[in-house]
Coordinates of C-alpha atoms in Angstrom, one line a residue:
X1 CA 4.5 -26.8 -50.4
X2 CA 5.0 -30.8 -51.2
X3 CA 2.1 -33.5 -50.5
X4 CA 2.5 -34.2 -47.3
X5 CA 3.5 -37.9 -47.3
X6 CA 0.7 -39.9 -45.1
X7 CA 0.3 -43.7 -43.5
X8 CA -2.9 -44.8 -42.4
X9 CA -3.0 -47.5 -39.6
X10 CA -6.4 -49.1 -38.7
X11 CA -7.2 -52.7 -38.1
X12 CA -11.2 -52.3 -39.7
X13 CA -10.6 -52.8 -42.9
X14 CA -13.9 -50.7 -43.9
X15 CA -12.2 -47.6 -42.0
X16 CA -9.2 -47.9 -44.0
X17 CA -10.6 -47.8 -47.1
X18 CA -12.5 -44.6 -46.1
X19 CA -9.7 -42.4 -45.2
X20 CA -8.1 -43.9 -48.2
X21 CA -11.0 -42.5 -50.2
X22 CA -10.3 -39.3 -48.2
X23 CA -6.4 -39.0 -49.2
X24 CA -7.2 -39.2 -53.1
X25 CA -9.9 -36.4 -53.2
X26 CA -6.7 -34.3 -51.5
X27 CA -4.4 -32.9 -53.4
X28 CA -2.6 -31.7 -50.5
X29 CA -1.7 -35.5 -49.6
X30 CA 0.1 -38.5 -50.8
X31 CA -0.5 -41.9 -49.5
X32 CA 2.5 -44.1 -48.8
X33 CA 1.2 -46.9 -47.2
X34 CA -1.8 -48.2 -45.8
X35 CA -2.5 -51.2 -42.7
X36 CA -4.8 -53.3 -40.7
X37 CA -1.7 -54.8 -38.7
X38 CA -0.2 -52.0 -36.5
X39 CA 2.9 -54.3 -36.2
X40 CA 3.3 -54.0 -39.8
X41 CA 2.7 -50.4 -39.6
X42 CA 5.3 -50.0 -37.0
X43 CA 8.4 -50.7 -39.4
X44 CA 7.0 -48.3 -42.5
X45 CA 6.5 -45.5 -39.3
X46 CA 9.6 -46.1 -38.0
X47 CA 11.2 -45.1 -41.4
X48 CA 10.2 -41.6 -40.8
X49 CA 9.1 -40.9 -44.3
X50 CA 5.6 -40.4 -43.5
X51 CA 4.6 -36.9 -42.4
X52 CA 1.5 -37.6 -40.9
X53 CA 0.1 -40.8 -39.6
X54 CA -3.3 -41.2 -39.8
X55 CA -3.9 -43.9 -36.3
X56 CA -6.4 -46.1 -34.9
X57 CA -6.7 -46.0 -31.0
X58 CA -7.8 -49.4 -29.7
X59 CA -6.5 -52.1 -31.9
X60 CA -5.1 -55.6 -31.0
X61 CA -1.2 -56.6 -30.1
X62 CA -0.3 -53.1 -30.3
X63 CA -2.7 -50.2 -29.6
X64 CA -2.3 -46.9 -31.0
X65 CA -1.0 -44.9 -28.2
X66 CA 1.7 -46.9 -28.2
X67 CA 2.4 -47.3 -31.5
X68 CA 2.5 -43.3 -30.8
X69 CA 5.3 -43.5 -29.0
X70 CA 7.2 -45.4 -31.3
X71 CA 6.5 -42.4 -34.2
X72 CA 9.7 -40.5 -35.4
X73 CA 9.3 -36.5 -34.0
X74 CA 9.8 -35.4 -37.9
X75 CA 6.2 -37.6 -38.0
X76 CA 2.4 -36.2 -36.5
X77 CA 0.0 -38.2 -35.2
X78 CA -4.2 -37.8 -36.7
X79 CA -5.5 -40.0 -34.1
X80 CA -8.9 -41.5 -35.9
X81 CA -11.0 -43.3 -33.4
X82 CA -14.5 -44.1 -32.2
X83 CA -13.9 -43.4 -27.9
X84 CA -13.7 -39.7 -27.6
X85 CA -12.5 -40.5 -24.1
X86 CA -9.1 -41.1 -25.7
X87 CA -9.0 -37.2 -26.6
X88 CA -6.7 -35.9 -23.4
X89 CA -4.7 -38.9 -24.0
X90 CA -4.2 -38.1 -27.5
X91 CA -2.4 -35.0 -26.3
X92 CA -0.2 -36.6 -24.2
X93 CA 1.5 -37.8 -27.2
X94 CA 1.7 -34.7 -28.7
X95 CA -1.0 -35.6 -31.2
X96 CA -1.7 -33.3 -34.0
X97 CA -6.0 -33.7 -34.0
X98 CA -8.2 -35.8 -32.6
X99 CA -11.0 -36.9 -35.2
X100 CA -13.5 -38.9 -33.8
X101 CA -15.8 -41.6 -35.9
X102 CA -17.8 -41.8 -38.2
X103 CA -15.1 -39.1 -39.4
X104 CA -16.9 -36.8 -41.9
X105 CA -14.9 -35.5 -44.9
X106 CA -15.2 -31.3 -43.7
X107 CA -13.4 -32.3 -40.3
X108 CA -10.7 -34.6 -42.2
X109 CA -10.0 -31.3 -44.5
X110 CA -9.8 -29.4 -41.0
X111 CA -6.9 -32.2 -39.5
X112 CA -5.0 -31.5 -42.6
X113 CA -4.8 -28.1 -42.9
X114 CA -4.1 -28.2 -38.9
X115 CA -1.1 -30.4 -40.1
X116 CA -0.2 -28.2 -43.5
X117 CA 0.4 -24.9 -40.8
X118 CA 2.8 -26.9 -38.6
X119 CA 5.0 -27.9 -41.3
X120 CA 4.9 -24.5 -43.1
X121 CA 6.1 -22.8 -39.8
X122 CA 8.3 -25.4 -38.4
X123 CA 11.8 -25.1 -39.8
X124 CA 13.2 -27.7 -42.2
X125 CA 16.8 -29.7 -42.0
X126 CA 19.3 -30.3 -44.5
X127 CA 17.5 -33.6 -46.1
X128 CA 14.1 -32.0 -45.9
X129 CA 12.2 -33.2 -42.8
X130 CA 11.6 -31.0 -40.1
X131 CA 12.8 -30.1 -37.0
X132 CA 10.2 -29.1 -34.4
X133 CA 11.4 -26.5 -31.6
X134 CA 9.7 -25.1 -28.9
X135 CA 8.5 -22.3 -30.4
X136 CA 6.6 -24.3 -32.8
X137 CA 3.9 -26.3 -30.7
X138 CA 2.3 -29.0 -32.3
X139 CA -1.3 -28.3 -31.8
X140 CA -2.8 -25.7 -31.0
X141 CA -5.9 -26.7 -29.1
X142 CA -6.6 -29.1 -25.9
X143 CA -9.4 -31.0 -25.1
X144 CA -10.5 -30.9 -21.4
X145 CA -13.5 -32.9 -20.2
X146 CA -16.0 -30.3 -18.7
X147 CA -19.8 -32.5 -17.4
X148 CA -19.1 -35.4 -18.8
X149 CA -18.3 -33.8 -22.3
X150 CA -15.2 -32.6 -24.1
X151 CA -14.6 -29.3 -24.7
X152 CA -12.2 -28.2 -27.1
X153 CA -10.0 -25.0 -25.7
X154 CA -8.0 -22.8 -28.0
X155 CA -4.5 -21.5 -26.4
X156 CA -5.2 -18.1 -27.6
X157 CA -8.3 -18.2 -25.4
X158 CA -6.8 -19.3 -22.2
X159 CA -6.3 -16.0 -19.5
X160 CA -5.3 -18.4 -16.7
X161 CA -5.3 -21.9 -15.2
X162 CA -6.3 -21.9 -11.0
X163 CA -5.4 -25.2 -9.1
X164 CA -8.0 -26.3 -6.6
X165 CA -7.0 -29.4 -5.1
X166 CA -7.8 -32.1 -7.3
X167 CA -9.3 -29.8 -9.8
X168 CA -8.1 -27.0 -12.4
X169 CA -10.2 -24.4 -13.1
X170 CA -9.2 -22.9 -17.0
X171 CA -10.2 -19.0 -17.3
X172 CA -10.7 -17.9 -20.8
X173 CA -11.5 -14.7 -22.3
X174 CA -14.9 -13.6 -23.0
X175 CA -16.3 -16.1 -20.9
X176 CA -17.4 -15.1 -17.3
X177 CA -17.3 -18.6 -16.1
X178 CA -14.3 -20.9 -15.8
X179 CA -14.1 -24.9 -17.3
X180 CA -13.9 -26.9 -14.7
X181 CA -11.9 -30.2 -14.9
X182 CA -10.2 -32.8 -12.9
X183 CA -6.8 -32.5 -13.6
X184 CA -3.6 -32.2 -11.8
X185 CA -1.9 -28.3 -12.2
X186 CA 1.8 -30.4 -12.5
X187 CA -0.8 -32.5 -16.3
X188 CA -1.8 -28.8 -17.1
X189 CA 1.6 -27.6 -17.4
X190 CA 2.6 -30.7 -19.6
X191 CA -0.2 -30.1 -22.0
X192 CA 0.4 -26.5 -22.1
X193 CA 3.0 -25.2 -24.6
X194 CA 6.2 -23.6 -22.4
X195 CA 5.7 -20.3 -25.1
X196 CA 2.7 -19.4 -24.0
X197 CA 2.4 -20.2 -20.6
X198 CA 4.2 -20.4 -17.9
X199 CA 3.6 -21.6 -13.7
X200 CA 4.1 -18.7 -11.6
X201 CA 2.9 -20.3 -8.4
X202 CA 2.0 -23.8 -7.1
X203 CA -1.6 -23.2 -8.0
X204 CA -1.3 -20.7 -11.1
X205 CA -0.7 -20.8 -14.7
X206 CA -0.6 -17.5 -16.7
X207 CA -1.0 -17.0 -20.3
X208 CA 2.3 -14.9 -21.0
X209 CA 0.5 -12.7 -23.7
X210 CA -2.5 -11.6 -21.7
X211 CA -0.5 -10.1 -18.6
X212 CA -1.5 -6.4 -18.2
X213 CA 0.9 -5.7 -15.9
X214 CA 3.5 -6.6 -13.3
X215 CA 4.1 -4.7 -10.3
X216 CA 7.3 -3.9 -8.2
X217 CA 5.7 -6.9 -5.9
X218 CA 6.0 -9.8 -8.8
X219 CA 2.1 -9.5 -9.1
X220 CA 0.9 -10.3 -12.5
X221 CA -2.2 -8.5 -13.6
X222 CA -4.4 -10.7 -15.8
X223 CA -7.9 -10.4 -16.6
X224 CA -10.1 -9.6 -13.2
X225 CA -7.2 -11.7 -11.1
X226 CA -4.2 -9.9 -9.3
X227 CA -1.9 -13.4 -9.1
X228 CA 1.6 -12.7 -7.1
X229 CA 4.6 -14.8 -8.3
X230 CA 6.0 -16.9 -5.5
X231 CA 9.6 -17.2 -4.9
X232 CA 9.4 -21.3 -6.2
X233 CA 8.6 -19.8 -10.1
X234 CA 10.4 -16.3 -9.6
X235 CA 13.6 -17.0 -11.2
X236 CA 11.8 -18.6 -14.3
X237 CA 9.6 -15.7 -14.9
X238 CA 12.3 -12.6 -13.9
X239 CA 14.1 -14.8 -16.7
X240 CA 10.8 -14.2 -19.2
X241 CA 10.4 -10.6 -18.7
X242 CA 14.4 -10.0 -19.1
X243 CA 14.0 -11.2 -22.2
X244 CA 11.3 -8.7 -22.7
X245 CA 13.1 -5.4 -21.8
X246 CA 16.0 -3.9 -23.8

């Protein structure tokens, strides 16, 4: 695989050069460009060369996340930062990682390789950059805030997501006890990629790989919980499991 072409946008100067420093001792990465201005930056993201955009949250005239929004989809987002309350944010905007400052050379390495895996398995066009479809999520992590502290929560460990008012409560596996988090089911189901999870009722998420079983009743068998599909997600999921059977 090709260098993966990279911009780095941060208006500290000192935090720049660091992740600069970073970029050289990888061979994996090629620098294109490098900013204090993020309305500089703008026009050389804009050009969607860059792969990977290496991007400051707070910053002045225009902050990160909204530079974010302004990224090309062939580009991903390493959102470098020093507020760790930006992390859910982050994912909003379909952000690759989330490395928080001081950023320590091991968890940079980590961010790339995170980024190498999505381009290797997302499928290429005819000039080279690539396409991303839906079965090729972007990240494969969320960060939920569980005590005042965020937790970072692989997909492949999520059982089920219960609504409870203004909370969610995440059940993962090998854990007796569920996260806790105030979030809105409807901000659950956006952060959670459509492949591996899907609503089957107003207060239920299921991870589609870890049903056991489904009954003649529409109830889904997953982990200790016997969950029935109400008739508001029904055709969605009869739609899932035809896909399923021959």
């Amino acid at each position: 695989m090709n260098p993966l072409k990279c911009i780095i946008v941060d208006d500290e100067p000192l935090a720049v050069k660091l992740i600069q420093s970073f970029v050289e001792r990888t061979p994996s990465l090629e620098l294109l460009s490098a900013h204090t201005d993020p309305v500089e930056a703008l026009e050389a993201i804009r050009s969607g060369e860059a792969n990977l955009v290496f991007l400051d949250i707070q910053m002045p005239d225009i902050d990160g996340m909204e530079l974010a929004r302004s990224v090309p989809s062939t580009t991903r987002i390493i959102f470098t930062t020093a507020f760790k309350e930006y992390a859910f944010e982050s994912y909003e905007v379909s952000a690759l990682d989330f490395l928080l400052k001081p950023i320590r050379y091991v968890k940079f390495l980590a961010a790339v390789e995170k980024a190498q895996q999505w381009f290797e398995r997302t499928p290429s066009t005819e000039d080279g950059t690539s396409q991303e479809t839906s079965a090729s999520p972007a990240t494969t992590t969320i960060y939920i805030k569980v005590d005042g502290e965020l937790r970072q929560v692989l997909f492949d460990s999520i059982l089920y997501v219960a609504g409870m008012k203004d909370y969610v409560m995440f059940y993962l596996k090998n854990e007796r006890k569920p996260l806790i988090t105030h979030l809105t089911m409807k901000a659950v189901e956006d952060m959670l990629p459509s492949t591996k999870f899907l609503r089957v009722h107003r207060s239920y998420i299921v991870a589609l790989d870890s049903i056991r079983k489904v009954d003649r009743n529409d109830c889904v068998y997953i982990g200790d919980e016997i969950i029935h599909v109400t008739s508001g997600y029904a055709d969605a999921f009869h739609q899932y499991l035809k896909q399923l059977t021959p």
